[in-house]
Amino acid sequence: MSSNLERTALISAYCKDGLEEFAAGLVQLGWKIVASGGTAEALRNADIQVIPTSEITGIVSLLGGRVKTLHPQLHAAILATGEQRREMSLQGDIVFDLVAVDLYPFHETSGMDPDDPELVELIDIGGVTLLRAAAKNHAHVAAVPGPEFYPELIAELDRSGAIGEDTRLRLARRVFAITSEYDLSLIHI
């Protein structure tokens, strides 16, 4: 996690359960929030200060919404390590200390006809990529794969001021399990 006082979270939430409480808790603890389109809108509607990813990337979305978070600036902010993080911060670039993403519920579409062309639109690409990048860089970034982890993280941050190494490693392992299961669910399309 970064050593500067202001920490930054990237949030992209399909499921909005617990989102307001989580983001408000982070803000109360001094965190800055960056969020993708619908998540940013939900947080603004809840009067939570948020920076839309479009302010960082310069794009709202491409290809009718297929591309929103696949952007080098976002991924550099997730994947930077040690000195890279410090240099980026000194240049005024954002680095992320936490990435919270829950994936589109592709598995809930099992009742759809496998030949339905809309089925492929429910395959999450950006979310999986964000989570895997954060899990890869768990030494510096907490990868949060769903709202069930929000309360424990706020409690840990409130208690110790940081998300510990053991927690980040446990979350990274969970992310890799979730993304593997997600990929396996796609073999039936």
Coordinates of N, CA and C in Angstrom, one line a residue:
M1 N 0.8 -1.2 0.0 CA 0.0 0.0 0.0 C 0.9 1.2 0.0
S2 N 0.4 2.3 -0.6 CA 1.2 3.5 -0.7 C 1.5 4.1 0.7
S3 N 2.6 4.8 0.8 CA 2.9 5.4 2.1 C 2.4 6.8 2.2
N4 N 1.9 7.4 1.1 CA 1.3 8.8 1.2 C 0.0 8.7 2.1
L5 N -0.3 9.9 2.6 CA -1.5 9.9 3.5 C -2.8 9.6 2.8
E6 N -2.9 10.1 1.6 CA -4.2 9.9 0.9 C -4.1 8.6 0.1
R7 N -5.0 7.8 0.3 CA -5.1 6.5 -0.4 C -6.3 6.6 -1.4
T8 N -6.2 5.8 -2.4 CA -7.2 5.9 -3.5 C -7.7 4.5 -3.8
A9 N -9.0 4.5 -4.0 CA -9.7 3.2 -4.3 C -10.4 3.4 -5.7
L10 N -10.3 2.3 -6.5 CA -11.0 2.2 -7.7 C -12.1 1.2 -7.5
I11 N -13.4 1.7 -7.8 CA -14.5 0.8 -7.5 C -15.4 0.7 -8.8
S12 N -15.7 -0.5 -9.2 CA -16.6 -0.8 -10.3 C -17.5 -1.9 -9.8
A13 N -18.7 -1.5 -9.5 CA -19.6 -2.5 -8.8 C -20.9 -2.7 -9.7
Y14 N -21.0 -3.9 -10.1 CA -22.3 -4.3 -10.8 C -23.4 -4.4 -9.7
C15 N -23.1 -5.1 -8.6 CA -24.0 -5.2 -7.5 C -23.7 -4.0 -6.6
K16 N -24.8 -3.2 -6.3 CA -24.6 -2.0 -5.5 C -24.8 -2.3 -4.0
D17 N -25.0 -3.5 -3.6 CA -25.3 -3.8 -2.2 C -24.1 -3.4 -1.4
G18 N -24.3 -2.6 -0.4 CA -23.3 -2.1 0.5 C -22.3 -1.1 0.0
L19 N -22.5 -0.7 -1.3 CA -21.6 0.2 -2.0 C -21.5 1.6 -1.3
E20 N -22.7 2.2 -1.0 CA -22.7 3.5 -0.3 C -21.9 3.5 1.0
E21 N -22.2 2.5 1.8 CA -21.6 2.4 3.1 C -20.1 2.2 3.0
F22 N -19.7 1.3 2.0 CA -18.2 1.1 1.8 C -17.5 2.4 1.4
A23 N -18.1 3.0 0.3 CA -17.4 4.2 -0.2 C -17.4 5.3 0.9
A24 N -18.6 5.5 1.6 CA -18.6 6.5 2.6 C -17.6 6.2 3.7
G25 N -17.5 5.0 4.1 CA -16.5 4.6 5.1 C -15.1 4.9 4.7
L26 N -14.8 4.6 3.4 CA -13.4 4.9 2.9 C -13.2 6.4 2.9
V27 N -14.2 7.2 2.4 CA -14.0 8.7 2.4 C -13.8 9.2 3.8
Q28 N -14.6 8.7 4.8 CA -14.5 9.1 6.1 C -13.1 8.8 6.7
L29 N -12.5 7.8 6.2 CA -11.1 7.4 6.6 C -10.0 8.1 5.8
G30 N -10.4 9.1 4.9 CA -9.5 9.9 4.2 C -9.2 9.4 2.8
W31 N -9.9 8.4 2.3 CA -9.6 7.9 1.0 C -10.3 8.7 -0.1
K32 N -9.7 8.7 -1.3 CA -10.2 9.3 -2.5 C -10.9 8.1 -3.3
I33 N -12.0 8.3 -3.9 CA -12.7 7.3 -4.7 C -12.7 7.6 -6.2
V34 N -12.3 6.7 -7.0 CA -12.4 6.7 -8.4 C -13.4 5.6 -8.8
A35 N -14.4 5.8 -9.7 CA -15.3 4.8 -10.0 C -15.7 4.9 -11.5
S36 N -16.1 3.7 -12.0 CA -16.5 3.6 -13.4 C -18.0 4.1 -13.5
G37 N -18.4 4.3 -14.7 CA -19.7 5.0 -15.0 C -20.9 4.8 -14.0
G38 N -21.5 3.7 -14.0 CA -22.7 3.5 -13.2 C -22.4 3.5 -11.7
T39 N -21.2 3.1 -11.3 CA -20.8 3.2 -9.9 C -20.6 4.6 -9.5
A40 N -20.0 5.4 -10.4 CA -19.7 6.8 -10.1 C -21.1 7.5 -9.9
E41 N -22.0 7.2 -10.8 CA -23.3 7.8 -10.8 C -24.1 7.5 -9.5
A42 N -24.0 6.2 -9.1 CA -24.7 5.8 -7.8 C -24.0 6.5 -6.6
L43 N -22.7 6.6 -6.6 CA -22.1 7.3 -5.5 C -22.4 8.8 -5.5
R44 N -22.4 9.5 -6.7 CA -22.8 10.9 -6.7 C -24.2 11.1 -6.2
N45 N -25.1 10.1 -6.6 CA -26.5 10.2 -6.2 C -26.6 10.1 -4.6
A46 N -25.6 9.4 -4.0 CA -25.6 9.3 -2.6 C -24.8 10.4 -1.9
D47 N -24.4 11.4 -2.7 CA -23.7 12.5 -2.2 C -22.3 12.1 -1.7
I48 N -21.7 11.2 -2.3 CA -20.3 10.7 -2.0 C -19.4 11.3 -3.1
Q49 N -18.3 12.0 -2.7 CA -17.4 12.6 -3.6 C -16.7 11.5 -4.4
V50 N -16.7 11.5 -5.7 CA -16.1 10.5 -6.6 C -15.6 11.1 -7.8
I51 N -14.5 10.5 -8.3 CA -13.9 10.9 -9.6 C -14.2 9.8 -10.6
P52 N -15.0 10.2 -11.6 CA -15.3 9.2 -12.6 C -14.0 8.7 -13.4
T53 N -13.9 7.4 -13.7 CA -12.8 7.0 -14.5 C -12.6 7.8 -15.8
S54 N -13.6 8.3 -16.3 CA -13.5 9.0 -17.6 C -12.7 10.3 -17.4
E55 N -12.6 10.8 -16.2 CA -11.7 12.0 -16.0 C -10.2 11.6 -16.0
I56 N -9.9 10.3 -15.8 CA -8.5 9.8 -15.9 C -8.2 9.3 -17.3
T57 N -9.2 8.7 -17.9 CA -8.9 8.0 -19.2 C -9.3 8.9 -20.4
G58 N -10.2 9.9 -20.2 CA -10.6 10.7 -21.3 C -11.7 10.1 -22.1
I59 N -12.2 8.9 -21.7 CA -13.3 8.2 -22.4 C -14.4 7.8 -21.4
V60 N -15.6 7.9 -21.9 CA -16.7 7.3 -21.0 C -16.8 5.9 -21.3
S61 N -16.9 5.5 -22.6 CA -16.9 4.1 -23.0 C -16.7 4.1 -24.5
L62 N -16.3 2.9 -25.0 CA -16.2 2.7 -26.4 C -17.0 1.5 -26.9
L63 N -17.3 1.4 -28.1 CA -17.9 0.3 -28.7 C -19.3 0.0 -28.0
G64 N -20.0 1.0 -27.8 CA -21.4 0.8 -27.2 C -21.3 0.3 -25.8
G65 N -20.3 0.6 -25.0 CA -20.1 0.2 -23.6 C -19.3 -1.0 -23.4
R66 N -18.8 -1.6 -24.5 CA -17.9 -2.8 -24.3 C -16.6 -2.5 -23.7
V67 N -16.1 -1.3 -23.8 CA -14.8 -0.9 -23.3 C -15.0 0.4 -22.4
K68 N -14.8 0.2 -21.1 CA -14.9 1.3 -20.2 C -13.6 1.4 -19.3
T69 N -13.1 0.3 -18.8 CA -12.0 0.3 -17.9 C -10.7 -0.3 -18.4
L70 N -10.7 -0.7 -19.6 CA -9.5 -1.3 -20.3 C -8.7 -0.1 -20.8
H71 N -7.9 0.5 -19.9 CA -7.1 1.7 -20.3 C -5.8 1.7 -19.6
P72 N -4.7 2.0 -20.3 CA -3.4 1.9 -19.7 C -3.2 2.8 -18.5
Q73 N -3.8 3.9 -18.4 CA -3.7 4.8 -17.2 C -4.2 4.1 -16.0
L74 N -5.4 3.4 -16.1 CA -5.9 2.7 -15.0 C -5.1 1.6 -14.6
H75 N -4.6 0.8 -15.6 CA -3.8 -0.4 -15.2 C -2.4 0.0 -14.7
A76 N -1.9 1.1 -15.2 CA -0.6 1.5 -14.6 C -0.8 1.9 -13.2
A77 N -1.9 2.5 -12.9 CA -2.2 2.9 -11.5 C -2.4 1.7 -10.6
I78 N -2.8 0.6 -11.1 CA -3.0 -0.6 -10.3 C -1.6 -1.4 -10.2
L79 N -0.9 -1.5 -11.3 CA 0.2 -2.4 -11.4 C 1.6 -1.8 -11.0
A80 N 1.6 -0.5 -10.8 CA 2.9 0.2 -10.4 C 3.3 -0.4 -9.0
T81 N 4.6 -0.6 -8.9 CA 5.2 -1.0 -7.6 C 6.2 0.0 -7.1
G82 N 6.5 -0.1 -5.8 CA 7.5 0.7 -5.1 C 7.8 2.0 -5.7
E83 N 9.0 2.2 -6.3 CA 9.5 3.4 -6.8 C 8.5 4.0 -7.9
Q84 N 8.0 3.1 -8.7 CA 7.0 3.5 -9.8 C 5.9 4.2 -9.2
R85 N 5.3 3.7 -8.1 CA 4.2 4.4 -7.4 C 4.6 5.7 -6.9
R86 N 5.7 5.8 -6.3 CA 6.2 7.1 -5.8 C 6.4 8.1 -7.0
E87 N 7.0 7.7 -8.1 CA 7.2 8.6 -9.2 C 5.9 9.0 -9.8
M88 N 4.9 8.1 -9.9 CA 3.6 8.5 -10.5 C 2.9 9.5 -9.6
S89 N 3.0 9.3 -8.3 CA 2.4 10.2 -7.3 C 3.0 11.6 -7.5
L90 N 4.3 11.6 -7.6 CA 5.1 12.9 -7.7 C 4.7 13.6 -9.0
Q91 N 4.3 12.9 -10.0 CA 3.9 13.5 -11.3 C 2.5 13.9 -11.3
G92 N 1.8 13.6 -10.2 CA 0.3 13.9 -10.1 C -0.6 12.9 -10.6
D93 N 0.0 11.7 -11.0 CA -0.8 10.6 -11.4 C -1.4 9.8 -10.3
I94 N -2.6 9.3 -10.5 CA -3.2 8.5 -9.4 C -2.6 7.1 -9.4
V95 N -2.4 6.6 -8.2 CA -2.1 5.1 -8.0 C -3.1 4.6 -7.1
F96 N -3.5 3.4 -7.3 CA -4.6 2.8 -6.6 C -4.0 1.9 -5.5
D97 N -4.7 2.0 -4.3 CA -4.3 1.2 -3.1 C -5.3 0.1 -2.9
L98 N -6.5 0.2 -3.6 CA -7.6 -0.8 -3.4 C -8.3 -0.8 -4.7
V99 N -8.7 -2.0 -5.2 CA -9.5 -2.1 -6.4 C -10.7 -3.0 -6.0
A100 N -11.9 -2.5 -6.0 CA -13.1 -3.3 -5.6 C -14.0 -3.4 -6.9
V101 N -14.1 -4.7 -7.3 CA -14.9 -5.0 -8.5 C -15.7 -6.3 -8.2
D102 N -17.0 -6.2 -8.6 CA -17.7 -7.5 -8.6 C -18.1 -7.7 -10.1
L103 N -18.0 -8.9 -10.5 CA -18.2 -9.2 -11.9 C -19.7 -9.3 -12.3
Y104 N -19.9 -9.0 -13.6 CA -21.3 -9.2 -14.1 C -21.6 -10.7 -13.8
P105 N -22.9 -10.9 -13.4 CA -23.3 -12.3 -13.0 C -23.6 -13.2 -14.2
F106 N -22.6 -13.5 -15.0 CA -22.8 -14.3 -16.1 C -23.4 -15.6 -15.7
H107 N -23.0 -16.2 -14.6 CA -23.6 -17.5 -14.2 C -25.1 -17.4 -13.9
E108 N -25.6 -16.3 -13.7 CA -27.1 -16.1 -13.5 C -27.9 -16.2 -14.8
T109 N -27.2 -16.2 -15.9 CA -27.8 -16.2 -17.2 C -28.0 -17.6 -17.7
S110 N -27.9 -18.6 -16.9 CA -27.9 -20.0 -17.3 C -29.3 -20.4 -18.0
G111 N -30.3 -19.6 -17.7 CA -31.6 -19.9 -18.3 C -31.7 -19.3 -19.7
M112 N -30.7 -18.5 -20.1 CA -30.7 -17.9 -21.5 C -30.4 -19.0 -22.5
D113 N -30.9 -18.8 -23.7 CA -30.6 -19.7 -24.8 C -29.1 -19.5 -25.1
P114 N -28.3 -20.5 -25.2 CA -26.9 -20.4 -25.5 C -26.6 -19.7 -26.9
D115 N -27.6 -19.7 -27.7 CA -27.5 -19.1 -29.0 C -27.9 -17.6 -29.0
D116 N -28.4 -17.1 -27.9 CA -28.9 -15.7 -27.8 C -27.7 -14.8 -27.9
P117 N -27.7 -13.9 -28.9 CA -26.5 -13.0 -29.1 C -26.3 -12.1 -27.9
E118 N -27.3 -11.9 -27.1 CA -27.1 -11.0 -25.9 C -26.3 -11.6 -24.8
L119 N -26.2 -13.0 -24.8 CA -25.5 -13.7 -23.8 C -24.0 -13.2 -23.8
V120 N -23.4 -13.1 -24.9 CA -22.0 -12.7 -25.0 C -21.7 -11.3 -24.4
E121 N -22.7 -10.5 -24.5 CA -22.6 -9.1 -23.9 C -22.5 -9.1 -22.4
L122 N -22.8 -10.2 -21.8 CA -22.8 -10.3 -20.3 C -21.4 -10.8 -19.8
I123 N -20.5 -11.1 -20.7 CA -19.2 -11.6 -20.3 C -18.4 -10.4 -19.9
D124 N -17.9 -10.4 -18.6 CA -17.2 -9.3 -18.0 C -15.7 -9.4 -18.5
I125 N -15.2 -8.4 -19.1 CA -13.8 -8.4 -19.5 C -13.0 -7.4 -18.6
G126 N -13.5 -6.2 -18.6 CA -12.8 -5.2 -17.8 C -12.7 -5.5 -16.3
G127 N -13.7 -5.9 -15.8 CA -13.7 -6.2 -14.3 C -12.8 -7.3 -14.0
V128 N -12.7 -8.4 -14.8 CA -11.8 -9.5 -14.5 C -10.4 -9.0 -14.6
T129 N -10.1 -8.1 -15.6 CA -8.8 -7.6 -15.8 C -8.3 -6.7 -14.7
L130 N -9.2 -5.8 -14.2 CA -8.9 -5.0 -13.0 C -8.6 -5.8 -11.8
L131 N -9.4 -6.8 -11.5 CA -9.2 -7.6 -10.4 C -7.9 -8.4 -10.4
R132 N -7.7 -9.0 -11.6 CA -6.4 -9.8 -11.8 C -5.2 -8.9 -11.6
A133 N -5.2 -7.7 -12.2 CA -4.1 -6.8 -12.0 C -3.9 -6.5 -10.6
A134 N -4.9 -6.2 -9.8 CA -4.8 -5.8 -8.4 C -4.3 -7.0 -7.6
A135 N -4.8 -8.2 -7.9 CA -4.3 -9.4 -7.2 C -2.9 -9.7 -7.5
K136 N -2.5 -9.5 -8.7 CA -1.1 -9.7 -9.1 C -0.2 -8.7 -8.3
N137 N -0.6 -7.5 -8.0 CA 0.1 -6.5 -7.3 C -0.3 -6.4 -5.8
H138 N -0.7 -7.5 -5.3 CA -1.3 -7.5 -3.9 C -0.3 -7.0 -2.8
A139 N 1.0 -6.9 -3.2 CA 1.9 -6.3 -2.2 C 1.6 -4.8 -2.0
H140 N 1.0 -4.2 -3.0 CA 0.7 -2.8 -2.9 C -0.8 -2.4 -3.0
V141 N -1.6 -3.4 -3.5 CA -3.0 -3.1 -3.8 C -3.9 -4.2 -3.2
A142 N -5.0 -3.8 -2.5 CA -6.0 -4.7 -2.1 C -7.0 -5.0 -3.2
A143 N -7.1 -6.2 -3.6 CA -8.1 -6.6 -4.6 C -9.3 -7.1 -3.9
V144 N -10.4 -6.4 -4.1 CA -11.7 -6.7 -3.4 C -12.7 -7.3 -4.4
P145 N -13.0 -8.6 -4.3 CA -13.8 -9.2 -5.3 C -15.3 -9.2 -5.1
G146 N -15.8 -8.3 -4.2 CA -17.3 -8.3 -4.0 C -17.7 -7.6 -2.7
P147 N -18.9 -7.3 -2.6 CA -19.4 -6.6 -1.4 C -19.3 -7.3 -0.1
E148 N -19.2 -8.6 -0.1 CA -19.1 -9.4 1.1 C -17.9 -9.0 1.9
F149 N -16.9 -8.4 1.2 CA -15.6 -8.1 1.9 C -15.6 -6.7 2.4
Y150 N -16.6 -5.8 2.1 CA -16.6 -4.4 2.4 C -16.5 -4.2 3.9
P151 N -17.4 -4.8 4.7 CA -17.4 -4.5 6.2 C -16.1 -4.9 6.9
E152 N -15.5 -6.0 6.5 CA -14.2 -6.4 7.2 C -13.1 -5.4 6.8
L153 N -13.1 -4.9 5.6 CA -12.0 -4.0 5.2 C -12.1 -2.7 5.9
I154 N -13.4 -2.2 6.0 CA -13.6 -0.9 6.7 C -13.2 -1.1 8.1
A155 N -13.5 -2.2 8.7 CA -13.2 -2.5 10.1 C -11.6 -2.5 10.3
E156 N -11.0 -3.2 9.4 CA -9.5 -3.3 9.5 C -8.8 -1.9 9.3
L157 N -9.3 -1.2 8.3 CA -8.8 0.2 8.1 C -9.1 1.1 9.3
D158 N -10.2 1.0 9.9 CA -10.6 1.8 11.0 C -9.7 1.4 12.2
R159 N -9.4 0.1 12.4 CA -8.6 -0.4 13.5 C -7.1 -0.1 13.3
S160 N -6.6 -0.3 12.1 CA -5.1 -0.2 12.0 C -4.6 0.8 11.0
G161 N -5.6 1.4 10.3 CA -5.2 2.5 9.3 C -4.7 1.9 8.0
A162 N -4.6 0.6 7.8 CA -4.1 0.0 6.6 C -4.8 -1.4 6.4
I163 N -4.7 -1.9 5.2 CA -5.1 -3.2 4.9 C -3.8 -4.1 4.9
G164 N -3.7 -5.0 5.9 CA -2.5 -5.7 6.1 C -2.1 -6.7 5.0
E165 N -0.9 -7.0 5.0 CA -0.3 -7.9 4.0 C -1.0 -9.3 4.0
D166 N -1.4 -9.8 5.1 CA -2.1 -11.1 5.1 C -3.5 -11.0 4.5
T167 N -4.1 -9.9 4.8 CA -5.5 -9.7 4.2 C -5.3 -9.5 2.7
R168 N -4.4 -8.7 2.2 CA -4.2 -8.5 0.8 C -3.9 -9.8 0.1
L169 N -3.1 -10.7 0.7 CA -2.7 -12.0 0.1 C -4.0 -12.9 0.0
R170 N -4.7 -12.9 1.1 CA -5.9 -13.7 1.2 C -6.9 -13.3 0.1
L171 N -7.1 -11.9 -0.1 CA -8.0 -11.4 -1.1 C -7.5 -11.7 -2.5
A172 N -6.2 -11.6 -2.7 CA -5.6 -12.0 -4.0 C -5.9 -13.4 -4.4
R173 N -5.7 -14.3 -3.4 CA -6.0 -15.7 -3.7 C -7.5 -15.9 -4.0
R174 N -8.4 -15.2 -3.3 CA -9.8 -15.3 -3.6 C -10.1 -14.8 -5.0
V175 N -9.5 -13.7 -5.4 CA -9.7 -13.2 -6.7 C -9.3 -14.2 -7.8
F176 N -8.2 -14.8 -7.6 CA -7.8 -15.8 -8.6 C -8.7 -17.0 -8.6
A177 N -9.3 -17.4 -7.5 CA -10.3 -18.5 -7.5 C -11.5 -18.0 -8.2
I178 N -12.0 -16.8 -7.9 CA -13.2 -16.3 -8.5 C -13.1 -16.1 -10.0
T179 N -12.0 -15.6 -10.4 CA -11.8 -15.4 -11.9 C -11.6 -16.7 -12.6
S180 N -11.0 -17.7 -12.0 CA -10.9 -19.0 -12.6 C -12.3 -19.6 -12.7
E181 N -13.1 -19.6 -11.7 CA -14.5 -20.1 -11.7 C -15.3 -19.4 -12.8
Y182 N -15.1 -18.1 -12.8 CA -15.8 -17.2 -13.8 C -15.5 -17.7 -15.2
D183 N -14.2 -17.9 -15.5 CA -13.8 -18.3 -16.8 C -14.4 -19.7 -17.1
L184 N -14.4 -20.6 -16.2 CA -14.9 -21.9 -16.4 C -16.4 -21.9 -16.7
S185 N -17.1 -20.9 -16.1 CA -18.5 -20.8 -16.4 C -18.8 -20.4 -17.8
L186 N -17.8 -19.9 -18.5 CA -18.0 -19.4 -19.9 C -17.9 -20.5 -20.9
I187 N -17.4 -21.7 -20.5 CA -17.1 -22.7 -21.5 C -18.4 -23.3 -22.1
H188 N -19.6 -23.0 -21.5 CA -20.8 -23.5 -21.9 C -21.6 -22.6 -22.9
I189 N -20.9 -21.5 -23.3 CA -21.6 -20.6 -24.3 C -21.5 -21.1 -25.7

